[in-house]
Amino acid sequence: MLASEALVPVSNGFPASALSPPRSQPTLAYDERGKPLTDAELPSLSAGKASCLMRSGQMTAQRYILSLLSHINQRDGHIQAWVFLDAKGAINQAKTLDELAPEQRGPLHGVPVGIKDIIAVKGQYENASKTHIVNLGMPTRYGSTIHDDDGPALADAAIVSILRSTGAIILGKTATTEFAATSRGGSCRNPRDLSRTPGGSSSGSAAAVADGHVPIAVGTQTGGSMIRPGSFTGTFALKPTWGALSTEGVGRFSISCDTLGFYTRNMDDLSLLSQIVRISPGSRNIPPPLRPSSCRVALIRSPMWPKAGPGTRGAWEQADRVLQQAGATVVHVELPNVFNRCYDWRETIVSSEARAAFLPRYLQAKEQLHSSIRKYVESKEYPSGEAVCEAYDCIGQLRNRWDKIAGEFDFVLTPSVPDEAPVGLEWTGSSAFCTLWTILHAPALNVPGLVGDSGLPIGLTVTGPRSADRSILEAGKFVGELFEDLQPAP
Amino acid sequence: MLASEALVPVSNGFPASALSPPRSQPTLAYDERGKPLTDAELPSLSAGKASCLMRSGQMTAQRYILSLLSHINQRDGHIQAWVFLDAKGAINQAKTLDELAPEQRGPLHGVPVGIKDIIAVKGQYENASKTHIVNLGMPTRYGSTIHDDDGPALADAAIVSILRSTGAIILGKTATTEFAATSRGGSCRNPRDLSRTPGGSSSGSAAAVADGHVPIAVGTQTGGSMIRPGSFTGTFALKPTWGALSTEGVGRFSISCDTLGFYTRNMDDLSLLSQIVRISPGSRNIPPPLRPSSCRVALIRSPMWPKAGPGTRGAWEQADRVLQQAGATVVHVELPNVFNRCYDWRETIVSSEARAAFLPRYLQAKEQLHSSIRKYVESKEYPSGEAVCEAYDCIGQLRNRWDKIAGEFDFVLTPSVPDEAPVGLEWTGSSAFCTLWTILHAPALNVPGLVGDSGLPIGLTVTGPRSADRSILEAGKFVGELFEDLQPAP
């Protein structure tokens, strides 16, 4: 299930490597010590392990979904990760999946997935006639009241369609900040500390994965909306290179920045997902597995370093130390000053694109929009066309320069967030450390494993040149294992 | 209604200038010679004139829509511009609009609009409960059989939402080639000569406007899908600067190229639309009205000139001559050789982005996709990540260079197509002359008025720097009037 395995298309469109059970691992529903898995243990399974058990008939999709639904039932009153849960539809789908012959089972056979509520999910419906539909299914609310009266979407977003075709169960919609465009939190809580925000805007997707509700959830990032919740909740979060995944069917904020991504609890699931959605065929050459002794790592504190609090500073020093102890060559790299200007250029681009994105909803119901969203449309200090073009062009040149800087190393490590998740639910935290890689279109991966002063997660970001997604997945595995070794055994 | 008028937002969100009746023109339902307009004359009204008559109560929205529906009923058996026509919904909406108080009437009050069938239009529905919907409305089929069983969308695409908020009537869905991504024609015919293609992929939108079914239709361009049908059918076609309009709710082909646009039968309607959708607030400074005597025009034959047939060559010479006769300074400009490479870079970008765009439908039902679309996903010669990034970066630099070249002139004139519309419906014609401006993100405007050897329309394209949309609208008016003066009186 390694990202570096050759992609051999098979008849149903999935790479063979994504379908074959890992032969060196047990495929029975037992844990690693040979004891049968109890229902209470199922929520901690990886997607890869769970789907392997279900594909090989060692566990039914119905047993798995029922155990997760029971877990969600116990937990989500506290967490509020879900804004819509299609329990009935999921159980029905599990029944159908259980009836499939083994050769018809996809790589995510029976795996329930959470979808951020700015992404369209097709409702189930009975097609009485082509213009008269009885529709039962999932709404899309965008963390807003504007779409309260809309019914379910009748076409899946591109990413949902891909996941559905793998046998995944689309379990429900997860909490998001308003149109994924504000940092005003909702009622979703951080499973690591209920008094704190899980981060945003992909709040519910990160929280649901962190809390074992689902092994995989889909989110989006325009500033830091994947990486920040990943860091705050202690999950792996991948924001691939911009353009690698189609955002058709996803609510628009900034066309140059909006990127889909995934939350998981381990690197293998991210690698599996990257194969399924084919992030990688156009990727830079398949990287060889990282060898610690010959590995070159750039540590980039980034222009935002003064915002780093004690948690991130401590994690940073720890990461530096363990990388060196592992034998890696660690180089502290400072970005050329011109990169400091990216933040302003990004503001210009996002404000221009957000204006186009939010005009329709502004005209429809401006009084229902958060003031920060209204401002994109109303602002008198709207950047000139020349300023917007200049921002596009300057950032464009820096993307190329970034690729060259990052391409000198096996991977780049940089902070994910200023510190642990802030206390309170009002504010979803700062995206300061994330926005640079988003506007540079670079892949970014939050690797959890370190902790701050309150014992809460601090992630670090693995990044690299555009389209080096495979390399950063390899690096994430390496870094993740180093961090894991630092933890006291549970 | 000039594009150069100041944009003063008023309470309902539209610029005041878009709402005030043009005081110098008659507002009664009479023609310019003071004779009452007959129903048969209504299909030739402009959107601006028609909405003005309806806003001021001189014509009911019901009378207007019924006259257009009757015209469509007589004509569309031959043309086949529409793949779905919501006549009942349109009449109902007209009734509702007629009951609105004058101050509640928007700038497109009562104006029916055609929407290319890759763009989502919300169905009308009865919301029995939030998860159980009885839905009656408009499907989205993308010129494909894949979505045959989908019901109507339950949210409008961004552009549809904006138009609806202006009082426009969303009349139906217009014919498109498959996912707007092939040049295989369907059954839609060119109203100027039924034996010929209307061009593609926005075939039905261009044909519907050319044939008087609606005064406005929405299309999209990824290569030449707005400009080419505009030229072939003799309509005005505006493809604004990339990013000026949100493509949320529009089928994806290539995120860096996909651009929404409008067809109209005159420049005033395009100016009105550009105000309504606010293409321009970030535009380069409001241009002064063009003065022929001090006007500098670049004529750029482009690297595709060898493809120009006798029709385009004749139109080109004629345009050169009339511009000079009008007093303009005409400069023949040859693009630096590096622009020749744009075509390959565009191919690389589009093939990479199309791959991401079509993967979901490929996994869902690859046997229903045209081979040229399947190829995007299946191709073994998929460009490397490095090649895609190089293409992005090189094109990015040329955008800046293009702005500087074009910025030396009041506007640029360049061919729209190789010649008149080809005979037959199989092939929608060549986009060779259009793709450069699409990938450069420049605004492009097809101005009709010239004719080829068979007496069929030949358009020319007005273009300019990115975000100079207002300037090219001004220029389109100037050029359109020059071309109009060449025509024998009807």
mmCIF file of N, CA and C in Angstrom, chain A residues 145-189:
data_model
loop_
_atom_site.group_PDB
_atom_site.id
_atom_site.type_symbol
_atom_site.label_atom_id
_atom_site.label_comp_id
_atom_site.label_asym_id
_atom_site.label_seq_id
_atom_site.Cartn_x
_atom_site.Cartn_y
_atom_site.Cartn_z
ATOM 1 N N THR A 145 -27.058 29.805 6.959
ATOM 2 C CA THR A 145 -28.511 29.601 6.949
ATOM 3 C C THR A 145 -29.106 29.826 5.553
ATOM 4 N N ILE A 146 -28.276 30.341 4.629
ATOM 5 C CA ILE A 146 -28.811 30.700 3.303
ATOM 6 C C ILE A 146 -29.402 29.497 2.577
ATOM 7 N N HIS A 147 -28.783 28.330 2.773
ATOM 8 C CA HIS A 147 -29.223 27.153 2.025
ATOM 9 C C HIS A 147 -30.146 26.238 2.823
ATOM 10 N N ASP A 148 -30.742 26.776 3.909
ATOM 11 C CA ASP A 148 -31.596 25.964 4.777
ATOM 12 C C ASP A 148 -32.753 25.304 4.031
ATOM 13 N N ASP A 149 -33.278 25.985 3.027
ATOM 14 C CA ASP A 149 -34.454 25.436 2.356
ATOM 15 C C ASP A 149 -34.113 24.638 1.105
ATOM 16 N N ASP A 150 -32.832 24.544 0.792
ATOM 17 C CA ASP A 150 -32.458 23.722 -0.367
ATOM 18 C C ASP A 150 -32.579 22.252 -0.018
ATOM 19 N N GLY A 151 -32.993 21.470 -0.975
ATOM 20 C CA GLY A 151 -33.001 20.029 -0.786
ATOM 21 C C GLY A 151 -31.606 19.476 -0.993
ATOM 22 N N PRO A 152 -31.500 18.150 -1.024
ATOM 23 C CA PRO A 152 -30.207 17.520 -1.252
ATOM 24 C C PRO A 152 -29.720 17.792 -2.676
ATOM 25 N N ALA A 153 -28.415 17.837 -2.842
ATOM 26 C CA ALA A 153 -27.854 17.936 -4.183
ATOM 27 C C ALA A 153 -28.226 16.682 -4.958
ATOM 28 N N LEU A 154 -28.360 16.827 -6.261
ATOM 29 C CA LEU A 154 -28.664 15.622 -7.030
ATOM 30 C C LEU A 154 -27.481 15.149 -7.863
ATOM 31 N N ALA A 155 -26.334 15.740 -7.643
ATOM 32 C CA ALA A 155 -25.119 15.186 -8.234
ATOM 33 C C ALA A 155 -24.023 15.272 -7.176
ATOM 34 N N ASP A 156 -23.177 14.256 -7.159
ATOM 35 C CA ASP A 156 -22.052 14.256 -6.228
ATOM 36 C C ASP A 156 -20.969 15.213 -6.703
ATOM 37 N N ALA A 157 -20.298 15.854 -5.753
ATOM 38 C CA ALA A 157 -19.055 16.543 -6.077
ATOM 39 C C ALA A 157 -18.073 15.507 -6.630
ATOM 40 N N ALA A 158 -17.101 15.980 -7.405
ATOM 41 C CA ALA A 158 -16.136 15.079 -8.042
ATOM 42 C C ALA A 158 -15.501 14.134 -7.014
ATOM 43 N N ILE A 159 -15.066 14.681 -5.894
ATOM 44 C CA ILE A 159 -14.348 13.864 -4.917
ATOM 45 C C ILE A 159 -15.284 12.818 -4.309
ATOM 46 N N VAL A 160 -16.547 13.183 -4.097
ATOM 47 C CA VAL A 160 -17.515 12.244 -3.526
ATOM 48 C C VAL A 160 -17.780 11.108 -4.516
ATOM 49 N N SER A 161 -17.878 11.473 -5.779
ATOM 50 C CA SER A 161 -18.102 10.476 -6.816
ATOM 51 C C SER A 161 -16.946 9.476 -6.861
ATOM 52 N N ILE A 162 -15.729 9.969 -6.748
ATOM 53 C CA ILE A 162 -14.569 9.066 -6.747
ATOM 54 C C ILE A 162 -14.637 8.130 -5.539
ATOM 55 N N LEU A 163 -14.855 8.706 -4.358
ATOM 56 C CA LEU A 163 -14.866 7.880 -3.140
ATOM 57 C C LEU A 163 -15.990 6.849 -3.193
ATOM 58 N N ARG A 164 -17.149 7.276 -3.669
ATOM 59 C CA ARG A 164 -18.286 6.346 -3.765
ATOM 60 C C ARG A 164 -17.933 5.174 -4.679
ATOM 61 N N SER A 165 -17.194 5.477 -5.753
ATOM 62 C CA SER A 165 -16.867 4.405 -6.706
ATOM 63 C C SER A 165 -15.865 3.397 -6.131
ATOM 64 N N THR A 166 -15.267 3.717 -4.993
ATOM 65 C CA THR A 166 -14.326 2.789 -4.356
ATOM 66 C C THR A 166 -15.011 1.901 -3.342
ATOM 67 N N GLY A 167 -16.327 2.084 -3.168
ATOM 68 C CA GLY A 167 -17.036 1.312 -2.158
ATOM 69 C C GLY A 167 -17.141 2.015 -0.813
ATOM 70 N N ALA A 168 -16.675 3.260 -0.745
ATOM 71 C CA ALA A 168 -16.797 4.012 0.507
ATOM 72 C C ALA A 168 -18.262 4.350 0.768
ATOM 73 N N ILE A 169 -18.594 4.450 2.043
ATOM 74 C CA ILE A 169 -19.946 4.839 2.451
ATOM 75 C C ILE A 169 -19.907 6.320 2.829
ATOM 76 N N ILE A 170 -20.710 7.122 2.137
ATOM 77 C CA ILE A 170 -20.730 8.555 2.448
ATOM 78 C C ILE A 170 -21.655 8.723 3.652
ATOM 79 N N LEU A 171 -21.047 8.852 4.824
ATOM 80 C CA LEU A 171 -21.816 8.761 6.068
ATOM 81 C C LEU A 171 -22.556 10.045 6.412
ATOM 82 N N GLY A 172 -21.989 11.184 6.093
ATOM 83 C CA GLY A 172 -22.683 12.420 6.451
ATOM 84 C C GLY A 172 -21.833 13.632 6.205
ATOM 85 N N LYS A 173 -22.364 14.774 6.630
ATOM 86 C CA LYS A 173 -21.721 16.055 6.412
ATOM 87 C C LYS A 173 -21.139 16.571 7.727
ATOM 88 N N THR A 174 -19.928 17.099 7.651
ATOM 89 C CA THR A 174 -19.238 17.552 8.859
ATOM 90 C C THR A 174 -19.231 19.071 8.961
ATOM 91 N N ALA A 175 -19.130 19.531 10.208
ATOM 92 C CA ALA A 175 -19.228 20.962 10.506
ATOM 93 C C ALA A 175 -18.129 21.771 9.817
ATOM 94 N N THR A 176 -18.508 22.929 9.310
ATOM 95 C CA THR A 176 -17.576 23.863 8.683
ATOM 96 C C THR A 176 -17.886 25.261 9.188
ATOM 97 N N THR A 177 -16.921 26.145 9.153
ATOM 98 C CA THR A 177 -17.258 27.547 9.392
ATOM 99 C C THR A 177 -18.018 28.040 8.163
ATOM 100 N N GLU A 178 -18.619 29.211 8.268
ATOM 101 C CA GLU A 178 -19.496 29.729 7.215
ATOM 102 C C GLU A 178 -18.775 29.790 5.871
ATOM 103 N N PHE A 179 -19.266 29.030 4.928
ATOM 104 C CA PHE A 179 -18.686 28.945 3.579
ATOM 105 C C PHE A 179 -17.171 28.686 3.609
ATOM 106 N N ALA A 180 -16.704 28.074 4.686
ATOM 107 C CA ALA A 180 -15.269 27.787 4.848
ATOM 108 C C ALA A 180 -14.435 29.051 4.695
ATOM 109 N N ALA A 181 -15.055 30.185 5.030
ATOM 110 C CA ALA A 181 -14.407 31.464 4.730
ATOM 111 C C ALA A 181 -14.285 32.383 5.942
ATOM 112 N N THR A 182 -14.658 31.890 7.131
ATOM 113 C CA THR A 182 -14.485 32.722 8.321
ATOM 114 C C THR A 182 -13.732 31.899 9.368
ATOM 115 N N SER A 183 -13.246 32.571 10.396
ATOM 116 C CA SER A 183 -12.624 31.838 11.498
ATOM 117 C C SER A 183 -13.492 31.923 12.751
ATOM 118 N N ARG A 184 -14.802 32.124 12.522
ATOM 119 C CA ARG A 184 -15.747 32.102 13.632
ATOM 120 C C ARG A 184 -16.211 30.670 13.837
ATOM 121 N N GLY A 185 -15.876 30.125 14.977
ATOM 122 C CA GLY A 185 -16.188 28.734 15.247
ATOM 123 C C GLY A 185 -17.671 28.504 15.470
ATOM 124 N N GLY A 186 -18.069 27.246 15.362
ATOM 125 C CA GLY A 186 -19.449 26.867 15.649
ATOM 126 C C GLY A 186 -19.469 26.081 16.942
ATOM 127 N N SER A 187 -20.308 25.037 16.976
ATOM 128 C CA SER A 187 -20.430 24.284 18.225
ATOM 129 C C SER A 187 -19.515 23.059 18.241
ATOM 130 N N CYS A 188 -18.779 22.818 17.155
ATOM 131 C CA CYS A 188 -17.901 21.637 17.116
ATOM 132 C C CYS A 188 -16.713 21.827 18.068
ATOM 133 N N ARG A 189 -16.413 20.750 18.828
ATOM 134 C CA ARG A 189 -15.381 20.819 19.859
ATOM 135 C C ARG A 189 -14.194 19.925 19.517
#
